[in-house]
XYZ file of C-alpha atoms in Angstrom:
364
model
C -9.613 -6.765 -6.867
C -7.057 -4.037 -6.746
C -5.040 -3.479 -10.119
C -2.007 -1.831 -8.317
C -0.268 -3.082 -5.327
C 2.630 -1.433 -3.414
C 5.021 -4.113 -4.565
C 4.293 -2.910 -8.160
C 6.054 0.493 -7.438
C 9.149 -0.495 -9.183
C 7.350 -1.066 -12.440
C 5.428 2.248 -12.111
C 8.268 4.614 -11.153
C 7.525 8.233 -12.272
C 3.995 7.101 -13.465
C 0.576 8.371 -12.278
C -1.470 5.605 -10.638
C -4.940 5.269 -9.392
C -5.383 2.719 -6.579
C -6.885 1.920 -3.177
C -5.123 1.572 0.040
C -5.759 1.329 3.793
C -4.597 4.283 5.936
C -1.987 2.857 8.386
C -1.133 6.225 9.828
C -2.161 9.774 9.300
C -0.263 12.879 10.319
C -0.965 16.552 9.584
C 2.396 18.606 9.419
C 3.225 22.200 8.593
C 5.017 23.285 5.560
C 7.621 26.102 5.793
C 4.916 28.444 4.929
C 2.843 27.358 7.917
C 0.123 25.696 5.607
C -0.558 22.010 6.483
C 0.385 19.046 4.465
C -0.632 15.374 4.860
C 1.856 12.647 5.744
C 0.442 9.128 5.394
C 1.490 5.525 5.539
C -0.468 3.539 3.156
C -0.884 -0.205 3.196
C -2.095 -3.193 1.218
C -1.306 -6.828 1.374
C 2.018 -6.410 -0.263
C 3.529 -3.864 2.116
C 3.586 -0.168 3.170
C 4.139 3.049 1.343
C 4.687 6.541 2.482
C 2.613 9.242 0.845
C 2.376 13.026 1.068
C -0.329 15.365 -0.043
C 0.874 18.913 -0.567
C -2.138 20.825 -2.156
C -5.797 21.289 -1.328
C -5.135 19.566 1.931
C -7.756 21.533 3.855
C -10.557 19.930 1.578
C -9.717 16.309 2.826
C -8.374 16.818 6.496
C -11.503 15.657 8.076
C -12.668 13.292 5.346
C -10.926 10.161 6.698
C -8.971 8.790 9.638
C -6.452 6.011 10.351
C -7.672 2.362 9.228
C -10.042 3.949 6.701
C -9.751 2.957 3.006
C -9.040 5.468 0.366
C -9.100 5.621 -3.518
C -5.900 7.721 -4.401
C -4.585 9.172 -7.684
C -0.918 10.264 -7.361
C 2.555 9.922 -8.696
C 4.875 7.152 -7.744
C 8.521 8.442 -7.332
C 11.541 7.978 -5.232
C 12.827 10.033 -2.353
C 16.172 9.128 -0.661
C 16.137 6.014 -2.755
C 12.785 4.919 -1.321
C 9.352 4.822 -3.089
C 6.794 7.241 -2.056
C 3.337 8.513 -3.484
C 2.697 12.145 -4.086
C -1.218 12.368 -3.736
C -3.048 14.470 -6.211
C -6.646 13.335 -5.340
C -8.259 11.104 -2.799
C -11.622 9.990 -1.613
C -12.853 7.685 1.184
C -14.068 4.264 0.083
C -17.293 2.721 1.252
C -17.481 -0.764 2.834
C -19.206 -2.227 -0.258
C -16.221 -1.147 -2.390
C -13.658 -2.998 -0.355
C -12.126 -6.598 -0.656
C -10.565 -6.980 2.729
C -8.213 -9.630 1.490
C -6.519 -6.992 -0.704
C -5.276 -5.038 2.264
C -3.836 -7.416 4.800
C -0.954 -9.800 3.870
C -1.693 -13.499 4.653
C 0.481 -16.616 4.976
C 0.629 -18.716 1.954
C 1.024 -21.870 4.001
C -1.976 -24.091 4.974
C -3.296 -22.924 8.385
C -4.887 -26.356 9.087
C -1.686 -28.159 8.480
C 0.255 -25.756 10.653
C -2.153 -26.368 13.557
C -1.977 -30.099 13.091
C 1.742 -29.939 13.280
C 1.592 -27.874 16.531
C -1.017 -30.375 17.869
C 1.349 -33.274 17.068
C 4.228 -31.636 19.003
C 1.989 -31.176 22.104
C 0.730 -34.844 21.807
C 4.263 -35.980 21.798
C 4.989 -34.494 25.352
C 6.039 -36.828 28.179
C 5.161 -34.384 30.899
C 1.434 -34.712 31.827
C 1.100 -31.273 33.258
C 2.657 -29.430 30.237
C 0.676 -31.597 27.887
C -2.656 -30.841 29.652
C -1.843 -27.106 29.996
C -1.173 -26.621 26.246
C -4.056 -28.762 25.098
C -6.194 -26.675 27.315
C -5.057 -23.543 25.376
C -5.564 -25.347 22.068
C -9.032 -26.507 23.095
C -10.225 -22.881 23.812
C -12.127 -21.709 20.840
C -11.512 -18.158 21.358
C -7.705 -18.493 21.917
C -7.428 -21.068 19.030
C -9.236 -18.884 16.503
C -7.080 -15.979 17.268
C -3.855 -17.933 17.425
C -4.490 -19.250 13.903
C -5.022 -15.798 12.505
C -2.920 -13.254 14.412
C 0.331 -11.875 13.130
C 3.445 -12.421 15.054
C 4.336 -8.722 14.946
C 3.232 -5.288 13.625
C 6.095 -4.843 11.149
C 9.343 -6.590 12.066
C 8.682 -10.332 11.299
C 5.874 -12.604 10.355
C 3.709 -9.532 10.055
C 0.809 -11.074 8.181
C -2.338 -13.041 8.981
C -1.304 -16.521 10.266
C 2.199 -15.146 11.064
C 2.043 -16.098 14.636
C 1.144 -19.713 14.073
C 3.629 -19.831 11.125
C 6.431 -18.467 13.461
C 5.618 -20.835 16.390
C 5.511 -23.944 14.251
C 8.862 -22.993 12.665
C 10.330 -22.230 16.033
C 8.971 -25.584 17.443
C 10.689 -27.453 14.582
C 14.012 -25.666 15.396
C 13.595 -26.509 19.094
C 12.841 -30.081 18.310
C 16.056 -30.369 16.126
C 18.255 -28.759 18.831
C 17.013 -31.054 21.545
C 18.435 -33.973 19.530
C 21.893 -32.223 19.621
C 21.688 -31.157 23.353
C 20.192 -33.998 25.196
C 20.300 -32.286 28.554
C 17.603 -29.846 27.385
C 14.107 -30.492 28.628
C 12.134 -30.851 25.401
C 8.685 -30.384 26.761
C 9.735 -27.267 28.646
C 11.351 -25.792 25.687
C 8.505 -26.501 23.348
C 6.107 -25.090 25.932
C 8.068 -21.915 25.847
C 7.906 -21.854 22.022
C 4.088 -22.174 22.284
C 3.562 -19.623 24.971
C 6.288 -17.041 24.274
C 4.158 -14.829 21.967
C 0.562 -16.019 22.660
C -0.322 -12.769 24.198
C -0.076 -11.111 20.826
C -3.415 -12.422 20.112
C -4.625 -9.598 22.402
C -1.725 -7.114 22.052
C -2.227 -6.704 18.161
C -5.219 -5.711 16.191
C -5.591 -6.848 12.615
C -9.038 -5.957 11.194
C -7.911 -3.344 8.776
C -4.301 -2.776 9.347
C -1.704 -4.183 11.892
C -1.753 -2.010 15.053
C -1.724 -2.177 18.907
C -4.731 -2.614 21.094
C -5.102 -0.331 24.127
C -4.122 -3.261 26.347
C -1.227 -4.112 24.123
C 0.092 -0.534 24.282
C -0.363 -0.379 28.117
C 0.782 -3.814 29.097
C 2.561 -5.586 26.305
C 2.296 -9.166 25.347
C 4.493 -10.533 28.198
C 2.094 -9.287 30.907
C -0.855 -10.403 29.065
C 0.777 -13.959 28.629
C 1.355 -14.227 32.381
C -2.307 -13.569 32.898
C -3.315 -16.154 30.370
C -0.943 -18.643 31.779
C -2.226 -18.259 35.317
C -5.809 -18.635 34.207
C -5.052 -21.911 32.500
C -2.774 -23.462 35.116
C -5.537 -22.774 37.600
C -7.727 -25.310 35.565
C -4.891 -28.057 35.612
C -5.051 -29.947 39.056
C -1.918 -30.207 40.965
C 0.229 -28.205 38.484
C 3.719 -27.968 40.125
C 4.767 -24.622 41.339
C 8.343 -24.934 40.150
C 7.144 -25.782 36.708
C 4.803 -22.815 36.803
C 7.928 -20.569 37.843
C 9.984 -21.839 34.878
C 7.223 -21.147 32.364
C 6.848 -17.665 33.732
C 10.600 -17.162 33.315
C 10.577 -18.549 29.749
C 7.878 -15.883 28.922
C 9.540 -12.840 30.495
C 13.127 -13.723 29.302
C 12.619 -14.596 25.715
C 13.575 -11.157 24.406
C 17.061 -11.961 25.875
C 18.322 -8.540 26.777
C 17.220 -5.615 29.083
C 17.311 -3.131 26.253
C 15.040 -5.426 24.084
C 12.315 -5.219 26.778
C 13.226 -8.344 28.641
C 12.487 -7.865 32.258
C 14.861 -10.845 33.016
C 17.911 -12.458 31.301
C 17.557 -16.150 30.368
C 18.795 -18.087 33.379
C 18.583 -21.601 32.559
C 19.357 -23.624 29.483
C 15.873 -23.912 28.019
C 15.331 -20.060 28.375
C 18.632 -19.382 26.762
C 17.864 -21.603 23.800
C 14.413 -20.427 23.352
C 15.719 -16.679 23.179
C 18.336 -17.470 20.489
C 16.204 -19.704 18.353
C 13.312 -17.023 18.625
C 15.691 -14.408 17.623
C 17.153 -16.447 14.669
C 13.654 -17.287 13.357
C 12.463 -13.739 13.346
C 15.637 -12.465 11.691
C 15.474 -15.135 8.962
C 11.912 -14.252 8.107
C 12.808 -10.458 8.156
C 15.410 -11.142 5.577
C 13.227 -13.388 3.498
C 10.373 -10.845 3.370
C 12.886 -8.034 2.572
C 14.303 -9.993 -0.447
C 10.680 -10.655 -1.650
C 9.683 -6.997 -1.334
C 12.651 -5.985 -3.474
C 12.654 -8.945 -5.756
C 12.244 -6.743 -8.930
C 15.443 -4.921 -8.283
C 18.458 -6.012 -10.277
C 21.039 -5.281 -7.663
C 21.859 -8.132 -5.282
C 22.113 -5.473 -2.442
C 18.741 -4.455 -0.822
C 17.976 -0.993 0.670
C 18.731 -0.446 4.407
C 16.753 -2.739 6.628
C 15.774 -0.755 9.727
C 15.139 -3.721 12.045
C 18.349 -5.327 11.183
C 20.423 -2.076 11.016
C 22.049 -2.974 7.693
C 21.516 -3.555 3.880
C 21.264 -7.157 2.933
C 23.061 -9.211 0.138
C 20.750 -11.486 -1.693
C 23.079 -14.477 -2.293
C 20.779 -16.015 -4.883
C 21.135 -12.958 -7.141
C 24.772 -12.434 -6.280
C 25.704 -15.960 -7.314
C 23.484 -16.169 -10.333
C 25.229 -16.017 -13.812
C 25.188 -12.468 -15.186
C 22.674 -11.927 -18.172
C 24.509 -10.212 -21.110
C 22.575 -7.576 -23.112
C 21.736 -8.095 -26.836
C 24.307 -5.421 -27.635
C 26.922 -7.299 -25.678
C 26.139 -10.478 -27.429
C 26.468 -8.902 -30.953
C 29.613 -7.233 -30.197
C 31.095 -10.550 -28.658
C 30.065 -12.270 -31.822
C 31.740 -9.577 -33.952
C 34.859 -9.884 -31.948
C 35.027 -13.671 -32.588
C 34.410 -13.448 -36.297
C 38.164 -13.445 -37.171
C 38.753 -16.504 -35.042
C 35.651 -18.236 -36.615
C 37.112 -17.404 -40.136
C 40.498 -18.786 -39.139
C 38.924 -21.847 -37.932
C 37.030 -22.314 -41.180
C 40.139 -21.722 -43.249
C 42.133 -24.442 -41.366
C 39.133 -26.897 -41.769
C 39.072 -26.282 -45.527
C 42.887 -27.006 -46.111
C 43.684 -30.542 -47.552
C 44.786 -33.086 -44.857
C 48.555 -33.611 -45.096
C 49.634 -37.066 -46.422
C 52.942 -38.999 -46.467
C 55.167 -38.298 -49.566
C 54.323 -40.531 -52.489
C 50.934 -41.588 -51.177
C 47.603 -40.348 -52.682
C 44.607 -39.753 -50.607
C 41.825 -42.136 -51.341
C 38.249 -42.007 -50.629
C 38.307 -45.644 -50.266
C 40.438 -45.758 -47.196
C-alpha cells in the first residue's frame, strides 16, 4: 500500500516525500537555456498532480513512458496556488511492486446493487421493444462487464472505476422522478436514453493504468460508437419500429445539448431535452462534490478555480458551520468576562433584602 496519496499534499506542503505514482502524461520541454526539463502529470486513486523535473533530466528521459509507474522523491510545494511536485529522483517500478488499486479511483458504492437497480428500471418498462433492447445489452457479458467498471469521463465527472454505472443509475432515478411531475413524458423512452447516452464510453475510454482515450475513442467519439452498438442490438430485436429507432438515435446524438459542446443536433422532442438537462445536472453535481472532497482539508469555504465549471465554488457546509475559536481567543474572552463574573458573584453574596422590622429566618 502507498504511504502518500495526492490528497495528502495539504499536510505535506514544503516537505520532501517519497511515493509511487502512475504517469498520466509526459512532456519534454525546453528551459530558457535550451536544456530539457520534464513536465509530468502524475496520478493515483485520489487525483492528479503536476510535477516538474529540472536537473539530471537526460538520465531519465528514456527510462519511462506514459502509463508507467514511478517511485519518486521530491518536494511538495505550491505554484500559483496549486500543489505541484518538484522531482529530485525517480525510478521505474516493476509490475511486482504495484498494487493497481492504489492508482485508479473507484466508486465507494456497491456495484452489484447499482446493477440491480438499473435492471429493475428496465424490468419496469411497458414498451416491449425497448425492454427487449436494453435487456439484450445487459445480457451481453462483454458489454455488461465493461458497463459495470468503466468511468463516465476521463476527468470532468464520475472519473473513477464504476463511474459510468454510478452516473447512469443516478440519472435514471432523476428521470423517474421527473416523469411523475411531467406525465406527458414517455418514461420508457427517457430511461432508455439514460441507459444508452454514454454506453459508448466503454470503448471510448481506457482505464487499465490511467484514464485515457482509445484510438477509436479519439477518432470517433462515444456518440458514433453508441450508434454502431445500437444498430447491432436493434437488428436482433424482431420488428423493432423504425420511428422508435430514430428517436433513440436522436437521444444519443443530442444529449450534449449544444453544438459547441459537441452535439450534432439540438434536442428536438421533450424526452431529448429532459435527458440533456438531467444529464448535465448530474455531471455538474458530481463535479462539485468531487471538488469539495479533493479540497476537504482546506479551512476556507471557497475552493480553488474549477476549470470545467469555470468558477471557484463555495462549500456551503463549511460556510454555514460555526466558527471554531482558537485557544488564545478563548482565554482572552474569559479574561474579558472576569469583571462581569466578579460582579455577579458580589451580587450573589449580598444579603437578600427584607421588609423593615422582619428578621430573616432559616425556618421559613
